Amino acid sequence: METITQIFQYLAQGTEIVFAVYFVVSCLYVLVFAAAGHFYKKRKQNTDNELSKMVIFIPAYKEDAVIVGVAKKALIQQYPSSFFDVVVIADSLQPTTLIELQKLPIKIVEVSFENSTKAKALNAAMHYMDDDYEYAIILDADNIMEFHFLTKMNTAFQNGFRVVQGHRKAKNLNTPFAILDAASEEINNHIYRRGHRALGLSSGLIGSGMGFEYRIFKAIMKKITAIGGFDKELEFELAKKNITIEYLQDTVVLDEKVQKSSDFSKQRRRWLATQFVYLKRYYRTGLRALFTSGNINFFDKVFQMIVPPRILLLGITVITALVYCLLDFGLNIKTYVSSFVWGVNLALLVVAFVLALPIPFYNTATLKAMASMPSAFLRMFYLLFNLKGANTKFIHTSHGEIKSQGK
């Protein structure tokens, strides 16, 4: 009986240590890149560049509410109109929407799939189009490019970068969930784009506001069958080829943030499922790439799939630190891992988020929005146990009219 007790004791201690190490490493990872993000500098680039022929792909699945306005604004660029085409990939759009789109000086590729995905839409469009483009820009159906977006992307391309991620910013901050979503994306921009580039690693892709050398993009996309998270699969394929992804902080595309808790859940469910899928698919390849070829970029992409999403990382760390403090100081129950470890871990994580959150978010609106964080955490935690089927069917988050807060 004593032996069995000891075995359970060792198992409990081992589990406690593994759990603590996992969260300590995750928090340190976030902290390192949060600090590094403050050393990000825009690279000096030659601005006397040739003009490249570009195509702007806008996949639009049931986006009747926004696609016409987005297509119109995509045409308004400082870049000469003869050097870029706007292509709307129309999937399940209403006839009236198609009529309005046909009035614009754009190209329309109509597609229809039993199960729609962004990867299928993009591959279909490239199959039917001529290959006389040098670069491809990918937008979501709600994205608005700044006036100089294409010019700045072209400068980066002409200075040798084959893949470039622009700075995706919030179009709206009208609800608590929109503010949280916007803050989360800016934290990710700081950690996974600014921080990574500051340390010489590839930027992360976001799924839109990104540009590619057309030939590379078309070749890689042919291999991609992702239902969700096609941008993550793109990252892995590019990392395999040792192609660096540049990040342009000053090259802005506006993106509509989720306004409702239900949309938040749908979006995060898709993201969580994607994280597990790619971790399972690439963890062996990532270790092999690190130790056999020194491909740090590929290993880093895999490691990102191990680190919990920020709201889960923060929520679980807070709860665990509180539980350990209660056991230690309240109930005088000694744990194998000290409450001090969890307290320090929480402090470091808070420092990381403070470093990563842009100054404009330090206001009363963000403070009020933080009241929704427990709800967001509980939704995310629940989704961990409700991922079945999330990566077998495309989960669409609709966009539409941006309503004023409180309405």
mmCIF file of C-alpha atoms in Angstrom:
data_model
loop_
_atom_site.group_PDB
_atom_site.id
_atom_site.type_symbol
_atom_site.label_atom_id
_atom_site.label_comp_id
_atom_site.label_asym_id
_atom_site.label_seq_id
_atom_site.Cartn_x
_atom_site.Cartn_y
_atom_site.Cartn_z
ATOM 1 C CA MET A 1 0.000 0.000 0.000
ATOM 2 C CA GLU A 2 2.862 2.344 0.875
ATOM 3 C CA THR A 3 4.494 1.652 -2.505
ATOM 4 C CA ILE A 4 1.271 2.501 -4.357
ATOM 5 C CA THR A 5 0.973 5.718 -2.355
ATOM 6 C CA GLN A 6 4.535 6.648 -3.273
ATOM 7 C CA ILE A 7 3.852 5.950 -6.952
ATOM 8 C CA PHE A 8 0.823 8.252 -6.905
ATOM 9 C CA GLN A 9 2.901 10.830 -5.052
ATOM 10 C CA TYR A 10 5.631 10.720 -7.702
ATOM 11 C CA LEU A 11 3.053 10.911 -10.494
ATOM 12 C CA ALA A 12 1.407 13.920 -8.867
ATOM 13 C CA GLN A 13 4.754 15.636 -8.377
ATOM 14 C CA GLY A 14 5.813 14.857 -11.950
ATOM 15 C CA THR A 15 2.543 16.226 -13.328
ATOM 16 C CA GLU A 16 2.917 19.354 -11.203
ATOM 17 C CA ILE A 17 6.465 19.937 -12.473
ATOM 18 C CA VAL A 18 5.571 19.346 -16.137
ATOM 19 C CA PHE A 19 2.572 21.695 -15.847
ATOM 20 C CA ALA A 20 4.702 24.404 -14.225
ATOM 21 C CA VAL A 21 7.567 24.050 -16.711
ATOM 22 C CA TYR A 22 5.131 24.240 -19.648
ATOM 23 C CA PHE A 23 3.663 27.525 -18.448
ATOM 24 C CA VAL A 24 6.996 29.001 -17.365
ATOM 25 C CA VAL A 25 8.512 28.299 -20.792
ATOM 26 C CA SER A 26 5.407 29.653 -22.538
ATOM 27 C CA CYS A 27 5.463 32.859 -20.491
ATOM 28 C CA LEU A 28 9.200 33.352 -21.045
ATOM 29 C CA TYR A 29 8.737 32.865 -24.785
ATOM 30 C CA VAL A 30 6.093 35.597 -24.864
ATOM 31 C CA LEU A 31 8.195 37.892 -22.646
ATOM 32 C CA VAL A 32 11.365 37.569 -24.771
ATOM 33 C CA PHE A 33 9.589 38.528 -27.991
ATOM 34 C CA ALA A 34 7.515 41.220 -26.263
ATOM 35 C CA ALA A 35 10.760 42.873 -25.138
ATOM 36 C CA ALA A 36 12.399 42.319 -28.541
ATOM 37 C CA GLY A 37 9.496 44.068 -30.261
ATOM 38 C CA HIS A 38 10.710 47.379 -28.861
ATOM 39 C CA PHE A 39 13.949 46.969 -30.823
ATOM 40 C CA TYR A 40 12.142 46.551 -34.129
ATOM 41 C CA LYS A 41 13.300 49.133 -36.654
ATOM 42 C CA LYS A 42 12.098 49.817 -40.136
ATOM 43 C CA ARG A 43 14.803 48.684 -42.519
ATOM 44 C CA LYS A 44 16.372 51.248 -44.802
ATOM 45 C CA GLN A 45 15.077 50.568 -48.267
ATOM 46 C CA ASN A 46 15.783 51.895 -51.717
ATOM 47 C CA THR A 47 12.674 53.838 -52.707
ATOM 48 C CA ASP A 48 13.711 54.363 -56.338
ATOM 49 C CA ASN A 49 11.987 51.191 -57.496
ATOM 50 C CA GLU A 50 10.532 49.719 -60.617
ATOM 51 C CA LEU A 51 6.792 49.199 -60.612
ATOM 52 C CA SER A 52 5.703 45.582 -60.248
ATOM 53 C CA LYS A 53 2.532 44.115 -61.709
ATOM 54 C CA MET A 54 0.325 43.017 -58.816
ATOM 55 C CA VAL A 55 -2.972 41.250 -58.344
ATOM 56 C CA ILE A 56 -5.165 41.786 -55.293
ATOM 57 C CA PHE A 57 -7.182 38.677 -54.454
ATOM 58 C CA ILE A 58 -10.282 39.191 -52.298
ATOM 59 C CA PRO A 59 -12.035 35.887 -51.474
ATOM 60 C CA ALA A 60 -15.660 36.670 -50.632
ATOM 61 C CA TYR A 61 -17.786 33.872 -49.197
ATOM 62 C CA LYS A 62 -21.323 35.133 -48.500
ATOM 63 C CA GLU A 63 -19.924 38.628 -47.879
ATOM 64 C CA ASP A 64 -22.703 40.542 -49.666
ATOM 65 C CA ALA A 65 -22.879 43.167 -46.913
ATOM 66 C CA VAL A 66 -19.325 44.431 -47.381
ATOM 67 C CA ILE A 67 -17.718 43.217 -50.596
ATOM 68 C CA VAL A 68 -18.923 45.952 -52.973
ATOM 69 C CA GLY A 69 -17.646 48.749 -50.732
ATOM 70 C CA VAL A 70 -14.358 46.927 -50.138
ATOM 71 C CA ALA A 71 -13.830 46.362 -53.870
ATOM 72 C CA LYS A 72 -14.433 50.062 -54.573
ATOM 73 C CA LYS A 73 -11.909 51.130 -51.928
ATOM 74 C CA ALA A 74 -9.346 48.582 -53.135
ATOM 75 C CA LEU A 75 -9.183 50.513 -56.403
ATOM 76 C CA ILE A 76 -8.180 53.724 -54.613
ATOM 77 C CA GLN A 77 -4.401 53.441 -54.386
ATOM 78 C CA GLN A 78 -1.474 55.758 -54.941
ATOM 79 C CA TYR A 79 -0.062 52.935 -57.055
ATOM 80 C CA PRO A 80 -0.743 53.344 -60.817
ATOM 81 C CA SER A 81 -3.975 51.543 -61.755
ATOM 82 C CA SER A 82 -2.364 50.002 -64.846
ATOM 83 C CA PHE A 83 -0.020 48.037 -62.573
ATOM 84 C CA PHE A 84 -2.577 46.231 -60.421
ATOM 85 C CA ASP A 85 -5.819 44.318 -60.792
ATOM 86 C CA VAL A 86 -8.470 43.739 -58.161
ATOM 87 C CA VAL A 87 -9.939 40.223 -58.306
ATOM 88 C CA VAL A 88 -13.015 39.369 -56.257
ATOM 89 C CA ILE A 89 -13.456 35.613 -55.833
ATOM 90 C CA ALA A 90 -17.223 35.413 -55.590
ATOM 91 C CA ASP A 91 -18.385 32.378 -53.615
ATOM 92 C CA SER A 92 -22.115 32.150 -52.873
ATOM 93 C CA LEU A 93 -22.763 35.861 -53.439
ATOM 94 C CA GLN A 94 -26.254 37.105 -54.248
ATOM 95 C CA PRO A 95 -27.094 37.969 -57.903
ATOM 96 C CA THR A 96 -27.701 41.600 -56.951
ATOM 97 C CA THR A 97 -24.212 41.775 -55.406
ATOM 98 C CA LEU A 98 -22.647 40.351 -58.553
ATOM 99 C CA ILE A 99 -24.449 42.967 -60.670
ATOM 100 C CA GLU A 100 -23.011 45.749 -58.505
ATOM 101 C CA LEU A 101 -19.518 44.244 -58.700
ATOM 102 C CA GLN A 102 -19.735 43.988 -62.499
ATOM 103 C CA LYS A 103 -20.102 47.766 -62.676
ATOM 104 C CA LEU A 104 -16.600 48.190 -61.248
ATOM 105 C CA PRO A 105 -13.273 48.017 -63.151
ATOM 106 C CA ILE A 106 -12.350 44.758 -61.437
ATOM 107 C CA LYS A 107 -12.155 41.083 -62.330
ATOM 108 C CA ILE A 108 -14.659 38.628 -60.896
ATOM 109 C CA VAL A 109 -14.056 34.905 -60.580
ATOM 110 C CA GLU A 110 -17.193 33.019 -59.620
ATOM 111 C CA VAL A 111 -16.612 29.783 -57.718
ATOM 112 C CA SER A 112 -18.806 27.199 -56.041
ATOM 113 C CA PHE A 113 -17.756 24.375 -53.740
ATOM 114 C CA GLU A 114 -19.554 21.781 -51.689
ATOM 115 C CA ASN A 115 -17.348 22.849 -48.777
ATOM 116 C CA SER A 116 -15.892 26.309 -49.283
ATOM 117 C CA THR A 117 -12.459 27.335 -48.031
ATOM 118 C CA LYS A 118 -10.199 30.303 -48.697
ATOM 119 C CA ALA A 119 -7.499 27.994 -50.072
ATOM 120 C CA LYS A 120 -9.898 26.492 -52.626
ATOM 121 C CA ALA A 121 -11.072 29.940 -53.684
ATOM 122 C CA LEU A 122 -7.541 31.256 -54.192
ATOM 123 C CA ASN A 123 -6.418 28.160 -56.101
ATOM 124 C CA ALA A 124 -9.464 28.329 -58.362
ATOM 125 C CA ALA A 125 -8.831 32.000 -59.131
ATOM 126 C CA MET A 126 -5.185 31.406 -60.010
ATOM 127 C CA HIS A 127 -6.151 28.436 -62.185
ATOM 128 C CA TYR A 128 -8.418 30.590 -64.361
ATOM 129 C CA MET A 129 -6.173 33.647 -64.543
ATOM 130 C CA ASP A 130 -3.120 34.526 -66.598
ATOM 131 C CA ASP A 131 0.266 34.309 -64.895
ATOM 132 C CA ASP A 132 1.426 37.760 -65.940
ATOM 133 C CA TYR A 133 1.629 39.043 -62.351
ATOM 134 C CA GLU A 134 4.802 39.434 -60.314
ATOM 135 C CA TYR A 135 3.199 39.653 -56.885
ATOM 136 C CA ALA A 136 -0.096 38.706 -55.221
ATOM 137 C CA ILE A 137 -1.755 40.608 -52.376
ATOM 138 C CA ILE A 138 -4.311 38.750 -50.247
ATOM 139 C CA LEU A 139 -7.147 40.608 -48.523
ATOM 140 C CA ASP A 140 -10.180 39.515 -46.553
ATOM 141 C CA ALA A 141 -13.569 40.636 -47.770
ATOM 142 C CA ASP A 142 -13.762 43.313 -45.041
ATOM 143 C CA ASN A 143 -10.207 44.715 -45.431
ATOM 144 C CA ILE A 144 -9.445 48.305 -46.409
ATOM 145 C CA MET A 145 -5.910 49.142 -47.563
ATOM 146 C CA GLU A 146 -4.346 52.484 -46.728
ATOM 147 C CA PHE A 147 -3.711 54.738 -49.748
ATOM 148 C CA HIS A 148 0.040 53.917 -49.920
ATOM 149 C CA PHE A 149 -0.305 50.200 -49.184
ATOM 150 C CA LEU A 150 0.710 48.854 -52.609
ATOM 151 C CA THR A 151 3.526 51.384 -52.988
ATOM 152 C CA LYS A 152 5.065 50.314 -49.680
ATOM 153 C CA MET A 153 4.631 46.641 -50.480
ATOM 154 C CA ASN A 154 6.294 47.147 -53.841
ATOM 155 C CA THR A 155 9.256 48.857 -52.159
ATOM 156 C CA ALA A 156 9.741 45.827 -49.895
ATOM 157 C CA PHE A 157 9.457 43.455 -52.849
ATOM 158 C CA GLN A 158 11.965 45.453 -54.885
ATOM 159 C CA ASN A 159 14.359 45.381 -51.943
ATOM 160 C CA GLY A 160 14.517 41.606 -52.055
ATOM 161 C CA PHE A 161 11.686 40.316 -49.858
ATOM 162 C CA ARG A 162 9.559 37.657 -51.489
ATOM 163 C CA VAL A 163 6.882 37.486 -48.785
ATOM 164 C CA VAL A 164 5.651 40.506 -46.816
ATOM 165 C CA GLN A 165 3.070 40.844 -44.048
ATOM 166 C CA GLY A 166 1.436 44.239 -43.640
ATOM 167 C CA HIS A 167 0.183 45.724 -40.374
ATOM 168 C CA ARG A 168 -3.413 44.671 -39.884
ATOM 169 C CA LYS A 169 -5.226 47.105 -37.583
ATOM 170 C CA ALA A 170 -8.734 47.322 -36.222
ATOM 171 C CA LYS A 171 -11.328 49.067 -38.332
ATOM 172 C CA ASN A 172 -13.714 49.249 -35.387
ATOM 173 C CA LEU A 173 -13.508 49.547 -31.594
ATOM 174 C CA ASN A 174 -17.232 49.766 -30.990
ATOM 175 C CA THR A 175 -17.906 46.911 -28.532
ATOM 176 C CA PRO A 176 -15.975 45.328 -25.643
ATOM 177 C CA PHE A 177 -15.271 42.216 -27.715
ATOM 178 C CA ALA A 178 -14.081 44.350 -30.638
ATOM 179 C CA ILE A 179 -11.655 46.157 -28.316
ATOM 180 C CA LEU A 180 -10.391 42.875 -26.867
ATOM 181 C CA ASP A 181 -10.008 41.415 -30.358
ATOM 182 C CA ALA A 182 -8.140 44.523 -31.545
ATOM 183 C CA ALA A 183 -5.876 44.538 -28.479
ATOM 184 C CA SER A 184 -5.158 40.837 -28.940
ATOM 185 C CA GLU A 185 -4.172 41.356 -32.567
ATOM 186 C CA GLU A 186 -1.873 44.266 -31.700
ATOM 187 C CA ILE A 187 -0.214 42.164 -28.997
ATOM 188 C CA ASN A 188 0.302 39.433 -31.583
ATOM 189 C CA ASN A 189 1.641 42.003 -34.058
ATOM 190 C CA HIS A 190 4.181 43.086 -31.459
ATOM 191 C CA ILE A 191 5.249 39.595 -30.378
ATOM 192 C CA TYR A 192 4.964 37.496 -33.530
ATOM 193 C CA ARG A 193 5.827 40.132 -36.096
ATOM 194 C CA ARG A 194 7.836 43.040 -34.621
ATOM 195 C CA GLY A 195 9.579 40.895 -32.004
ATOM 196 C CA HIS A 196 10.413 38.097 -34.381
ATOM 197 C CA ARG A 197 11.816 40.402 -37.054
ATOM 198 C CA ALA A 198 13.861 42.267 -34.434
ATOM 199 C CA LEU A 199 15.572 38.967 -33.583
ATOM 200 C CA GLY A 200 16.050 37.986 -37.225
ATOM 201 C CA LEU A 201 13.247 35.442 -37.421
ATOM 202 C CA SER A 202 10.365 35.405 -39.901
ATOM 203 C CA SER A 203 7.244 37.394 -39.183
ATOM 204 C CA GLY A 204 4.050 35.489 -38.648
ATOM 205 C CA LEU A 205 1.327 35.655 -41.283
ATOM 206 C CA ILE A 206 -2.190 36.774 -40.374
ATOM 207 C CA GLY A 207 -4.260 35.537 -43.316
ATOM 208 C CA SER A 208 -4.760 38.886 -45.015
ATOM 209 C CA GLY A 209 -2.914 42.124 -45.691
ATOM 210 C CA MET A 210 -0.041 39.991 -46.944
ATOM 211 C CA GLY A 211 1.869 39.836 -50.218
ATOM 212 C CA PHE A 212 3.797 37.115 -52.048
ATOM 213 C CA GLU A 213 5.960 36.636 -55.079
ATOM 214 C CA TYR A 214 3.262 35.299 -57.407
ATOM 215 C CA ARG A 215 5.179 32.265 -58.676
ATOM 216 C CA ILE A 216 6.007 31.061 -55.159
ATOM 217 C CA PHE A 217 2.503 31.695 -53.874
ATOM 218 C CA LYS A 218 0.845 29.774 -56.700
ATOM 219 C CA ALA A 219 3.243 26.833 -56.358
ATOM 220 C CA ILE A 220 2.787 26.540 -52.584
ATOM 221 C CA MET A 221 -0.979 27.060 -52.663
ATOM 222 C CA LYS A 222 -1.374 24.047 -54.957
ATOM 223 C CA LYS A 223 -0.217 21.893 -52.035
ATOM 224 C CA ILE A 224 -2.505 23.504 -49.487
ATOM 225 C CA THR A 225 -5.837 21.888 -48.719
ATOM 226 C CA ALA A 226 -6.371 23.526 -45.313
ATOM 227 C CA ILE A 227 -9.963 24.040 -44.262
ATOM 228 C CA GLY A 228 -8.968 26.596 -41.649
ATOM 229 C CA GLY A 229 -5.704 28.387 -41.014
ATOM 230 C CA PHE A 230 -4.297 28.260 -44.528
ATOM 231 C CA ASP A 231 -1.924 31.073 -43.532
ATOM 232 C CA LYS A 232 -0.305 28.786 -40.931
ATOM 233 C CA GLU A 233 0.275 26.096 -43.528
ATOM 234 C CA LEU A 234 1.778 28.782 -45.758
ATOM 235 C CA GLU A 235 4.150 29.745 -42.919
ATOM 236 C CA PHE A 236 5.344 26.159 -42.563
ATOM 237 C CA GLU A 237 5.869 25.707 -46.300
ATOM 238 C CA LEU A 238 7.807 28.977 -46.534
ATOM 239 C CA ALA A 239 9.886 28.059 -43.485
ATOM 240 C CA LYS A 240 10.766 24.720 -45.098
ATOM 241 C CA LYS A 241 12.180 26.681 -48.027
ATOM 242 C CA ASN A 242 14.002 29.115 -45.710
ATOM 243 C CA ILE A 243 12.069 32.054 -47.189
ATOM 244 C CA THR A 244 11.993 34.970 -44.743
ATOM 245 C CA ILE A 245 8.683 36.747 -44.148
ATOM 246 C CA GLU A 246 9.124 40.511 -43.735
ATOM 247 C CA TYR A 247 6.839 42.674 -41.596
ATOM 248 C CA LEU A 248 5.950 46.291 -42.388
ATOM 249 C CA GLN A 249 4.635 48.106 -39.323
ATOM 250 C CA ASP A 250 3.811 51.265 -41.294
ATOM 251 C CA THR A 251 1.918 49.478 -44.089
ATOM 252 C CA VAL A 252 -1.634 49.348 -42.784
ATOM 253 C CA VAL A 253 -4.721 47.414 -43.756
ATOM 254 C CA LEU A 254 -7.885 47.878 -41.703
ATOM 255 C CA ASP A 255 -9.732 44.773 -40.557
ATOM 256 C CA GLU A 256 -13.164 44.449 -38.980
ATOM 257 C CA LYS A 257 -12.977 43.053 -35.454
ATOM 258 C CA VAL A 258 -15.583 40.681 -34.047
ATOM 259 C CA GLN A 259 -18.362 42.603 -32.337
ATOM 260 C CA LYS A 260 -20.295 39.811 -30.631
ATOM 261 C CA SER A 261 -19.384 37.043 -28.225
ATOM 262 C CA SER A 262 -20.844 34.428 -30.595
ATOM 263 C CA ASP A 263 -18.531 35.544 -33.423
ATOM 264 C CA PHE A 264 -15.624 35.556 -30.967
ATOM 265 C CA SER A 265 -16.348 31.905 -30.115
ATOM 266 C CA LYS A 266 -16.611 30.834 -33.751
ATOM 267 C CA GLN A 267 -13.382 32.568 -34.692
ATOM 268 C CA ARG A 268 -11.403 31.240 -31.713
ATOM 269 C CA ARG A 269 -12.746 27.719 -32.175
ATOM 270 C CA ARG A 270 -11.339 27.747 -35.697
ATOM 271 C CA TRP A 271 -7.983 29.086 -34.461
ATOM 272 C CA LEU A 272 -7.680 26.550 -31.619
ATOM 273 C CA ALA A 273 -8.464 23.650 -33.933
ATOM 274 C CA THR A 274 -5.846 24.900 -36.385
ATOM 275 C CA GLN A 275 -3.212 25.091 -33.643
ATOM 276 C CA PHE A 276 -3.737 21.463 -32.617
ATOM 277 C CA VAL A 277 -3.824 20.232 -36.231
ATOM 278 C CA TYR A 278 -0.501 21.820 -37.182
ATOM 279 C CA LEU A 279 1.214 20.871 -33.934
ATOM 280 C CA LYS A 280 0.311 17.238 -34.535
ATOM 281 C CA ARG A 281 1.347 17.429 -38.181
ATOM 282 C CA TYR A 282 4.690 19.209 -37.821
ATOM 283 C CA TYR A 283 6.207 18.627 -34.370
ATOM 284 C CA ARG A 284 8.478 15.806 -35.564
ATOM 285 C CA THR A 285 9.479 17.745 -38.668
ATOM 286 C CA GLY A 286 10.214 20.808 -36.535
ATOM 287 C CA LEU A 287 12.610 18.952 -34.246
ATOM 288 C CA ARG A 288 14.292 17.305 -37.216
ATOM 289 C CA ALA A 289 14.644 20.653 -39.009
ATOM 290 C CA LEU A 290 16.289 22.207 -35.961
ATOM 291 C CA PHE A 291 18.836 19.476 -35.289
ATOM 292 C CA THR A 292 19.663 18.352 -38.834
ATOM 293 C CA SER A 293 19.614 21.594 -40.811
ATOM 294 C CA GLY A 294 19.554 24.332 -38.155
ATOM 295 C CA ASN A 295 16.251 25.658 -39.493
ATOM 296 C CA ILE A 296 15.322 27.796 -36.487
ATOM 297 C CA ASN A 297 12.437 29.468 -38.336
ATOM 298 C CA PHE A 298 10.655 26.176 -38.910
ATOM 299 C CA PHE A 299 11.204 25.035 -35.319
ATOM 300 C CA ASP A 300 9.932 28.399 -34.076
ATOM 301 C CA LYS A 301 6.742 28.039 -36.121
ATOM 302 C CA VAL A 302 6.150 24.643 -34.524
ATOM 303 C CA PHE A 303 6.924 25.972 -31.046
ATOM 304 C CA GLN A 304 4.279 28.664 -31.526
ATOM 305 C CA MET A 305 1.703 25.865 -31.832
ATOM 306 C CA ILE A 306 2.756 24.637 -28.365
ATOM 307 C CA VAL A 307 2.338 27.997 -26.611
ATOM 308 C CA PRO A 308 -1.293 28.489 -25.468
ATOM 309 C CA PRO A 309 -3.345 31.335 -26.958
ATOM 310 C CA ARG A 310 -2.735 34.513 -24.985
ATOM 311 C CA ILE A 311 -6.085 34.667 -23.181
ATOM 312 C CA LEU A 312 -5.795 31.024 -22.075
ATOM 313 C CA LEU A 313 -2.181 31.548 -21.042
ATOM 314 C CA LEU A 314 -3.122 34.547 -18.911
ATOM 315 C CA GLY A 315 -6.324 33.067 -17.487
ATOM 316 C CA ILE A 316 -4.827 29.729 -16.477
ATOM 317 C CA THR A 317 -1.722 31.396 -15.035
ATOM 318 C CA VAL A 318 -3.865 33.766 -12.929
ATOM 319 C CA ILE A 319 -6.097 30.962 -11.639
ATOM 320 C CA THR A 320 -3.174 28.633 -10.882
ATOM 321 C CA ALA A 321 -1.220 31.377 -9.084
ATOM 322 C CA LEU A 322 -4.276 32.155 -6.932
ATOM 323 C CA VAL A 323 -4.863 28.469 -6.114
ATOM 324 C CA TYR A 324 -1.221 27.956 -5.127
ATOM 325 C CA CYS A 325 -1.243 31.072 -2.941
ATOM 326 C CA LEU A 326 -4.446 29.859 -1.264
ATOM 327 C CA LEU A 327 -2.928 26.429 -0.608
ATOM 328 C CA ASP A 328 0.353 27.900 0.624
ATOM 329 C CA PHE A 329 -0.751 30.876 2.713
ATOM 330 C CA GLY A 330 -4.418 30.177 3.402
ATOM 331 C CA LEU A 331 -4.534 26.431 4.055
ATOM 332 C CA ASN A 332 -0.832 25.926 4.856
ATOM 333 C CA ILE A 333 -0.653 23.040 2.368
ATOM 334 C CA LYS A 334 2.821 22.735 0.872
ATOM 335 C CA THR A 335 3.012 21.957 -2.826
ATOM 336 C CA TYR A 336 5.975 20.521 -4.715
ATOM 337 C CA VAL A 337 6.175 23.609 -6.936
ATOM 338 C CA SER A 338 6.277 26.758 -4.826
ATOM 339 C CA SER A 339 3.558 29.396 -5.040
ATOM 340 C CA PHE A 340 6.461 31.807 -5.511
ATOM 341 C CA VAL A 341 7.167 30.239 -8.927
ATOM 342 C CA TRP A 342 3.603 30.872 -10.076
ATOM 343 C CA GLY A 343 3.597 34.385 -8.642
ATOM 344 C CA VAL A 344 6.781 35.288 -10.516
ATOM 345 C CA ASN A 345 5.454 33.624 -13.661
ATOM 346 C CA LEU A 346 2.277 35.702 -13.503
ATOM 347 C CA ALA A 347 4.267 38.886 -12.920
ATOM 348 C CA LEU A 348 6.486 38.187 -15.951
ATOM 349 C CA LEU A 349 3.460 37.474 -18.123
ATOM 350 C CA VAL A 350 1.781 40.731 -17.088
ATOM 351 C CA VAL A 351 5.022 42.582 -17.902
ATOM 352 C CA ALA A 352 5.068 40.901 -21.337
ATOM 353 C CA PHE A 353 1.524 42.028 -22.136
ATOM 354 C CA VAL A 354 2.202 45.540 -20.854
ATOM 355 C CA LEU A 355 5.249 45.711 -23.149
ATOM 356 C CA ALA A 356 3.309 44.336 -26.131
ATOM 357 C CA LEU A 357 0.111 46.385 -25.889
ATOM 358 C CA PRO A 358 0.385 49.653 -27.866
ATOM 359 C CA ILE A 359 0.063 52.919 -25.925
ATOM 360 C CA PRO A 360 -3.211 54.002 -27.643
ATOM 361 C CA PHE A 361 -4.969 51.096 -25.892
ATOM 362 C CA TYR A 362 -4.175 52.471 -22.454
ATOM 363 C CA ASN A 363 -7.526 54.206 -21.961
ATOM 364 C CA THR A 364 -10.814 53.846 -20.122
ATOM 365 C CA ALA A 365 -12.483 52.021 -23.042
ATOM 366 C CA THR A 366 -9.917 49.223 -22.828
ATOM 367 C CA LEU A 367 -10.267 49.141 -19.054
ATOM 368 C CA LYS A 368 -14.042 48.694 -19.412
ATOM 369 C CA ALA A 369 -13.539 46.052 -22.111
ATOM 370 C CA MET A 370 -11.342 44.069 -19.721
ATOM 371 C CA ALA A 371 -14.499 43.307 -17.751
ATOM 372 C CA SER A 372 -15.341 40.944 -20.640
ATOM 373 C CA MET A 373 -12.057 39.034 -20.276
ATOM 374 C CA PRO A 374 -13.410 36.411 -17.826
ATOM 375 C CA SER A 375 -16.214 35.681 -20.288
ATOM 376 C CA ALA A 376 -13.734 35.448 -23.163
ATOM 377 C CA PHE A 377 -11.488 33.128 -21.120
ATOM 378 C CA LEU A 378 -14.382 30.825 -20.168
ATOM 379 C CA ARG A 379 -15.463 30.656 -23.801
ATOM 380 C CA MET A 380 -11.931 29.768 -24.889
ATOM 381 C CA PHE A 381 -11.559 27.183 -22.113
ATOM 382 C CA TYR A 382 -14.870 25.585 -23.074
ATOM 383 C CA LEU A 383 -13.765 25.467 -26.722
ATOM 384 C CA LEU A 384 -10.754 23.327 -25.748
ATOM 385 C CA PHE A 385 -13.239 20.517 -25.146
ATOM 386 C CA ASN A 386 -15.479 21.328 -28.107
ATOM 387 C CA LEU A 387 -13.141 21.223 -31.094
ATOM 388 C CA LYS A 388 -14.544 18.120 -32.769
ATOM 389 C CA GLY A 389 -15.423 18.938 -36.368
ATOM 390 C CA ALA A 390 -13.947 22.444 -36.202
ATOM 391 C CA ASN A 391 -11.331 21.583 -38.805
ATOM 392 C CA THR A 392 -13.546 19.481 -41.069
ATOM 393 C CA LYS A 393 -15.807 22.315 -42.177
ATOM 394 C CA PHE A 394 -15.103 25.981 -42.893
ATOM 395 C CA ILE A 395 -16.335 28.159 -40.011
ATOM 396 C CA HIS A 396 -17.406 31.470 -41.493
ATOM 397 C CA THR A 397 -17.399 34.672 -39.447
ATOM 398 C CA SER A 398 -19.709 37.131 -41.141
ATOM 399 C CA HIS A 399 -18.967 40.832 -41.520
ATOM 400 C CA GLY A 400 -21.348 43.667 -41.947
ATOM 401 C CA GLU A 401 -22.582 46.919 -40.563
ATOM 402 C CA ILE A 402 -20.427 48.261 -37.745
ATOM 403 C CA LYS A 403 -22.781 49.397 -35.032
ATOM 404 C CA SER A 404 -22.115 51.993 -32.383
ATOM 405 C CA GLN A 405 -21.330 50.735 -28.915
ATOM 406 C CA GLY A 406 -24.402 50.120 -26.871
ATOM 407 C CA LYS A 407 -26.712 49.687 -29.858
#
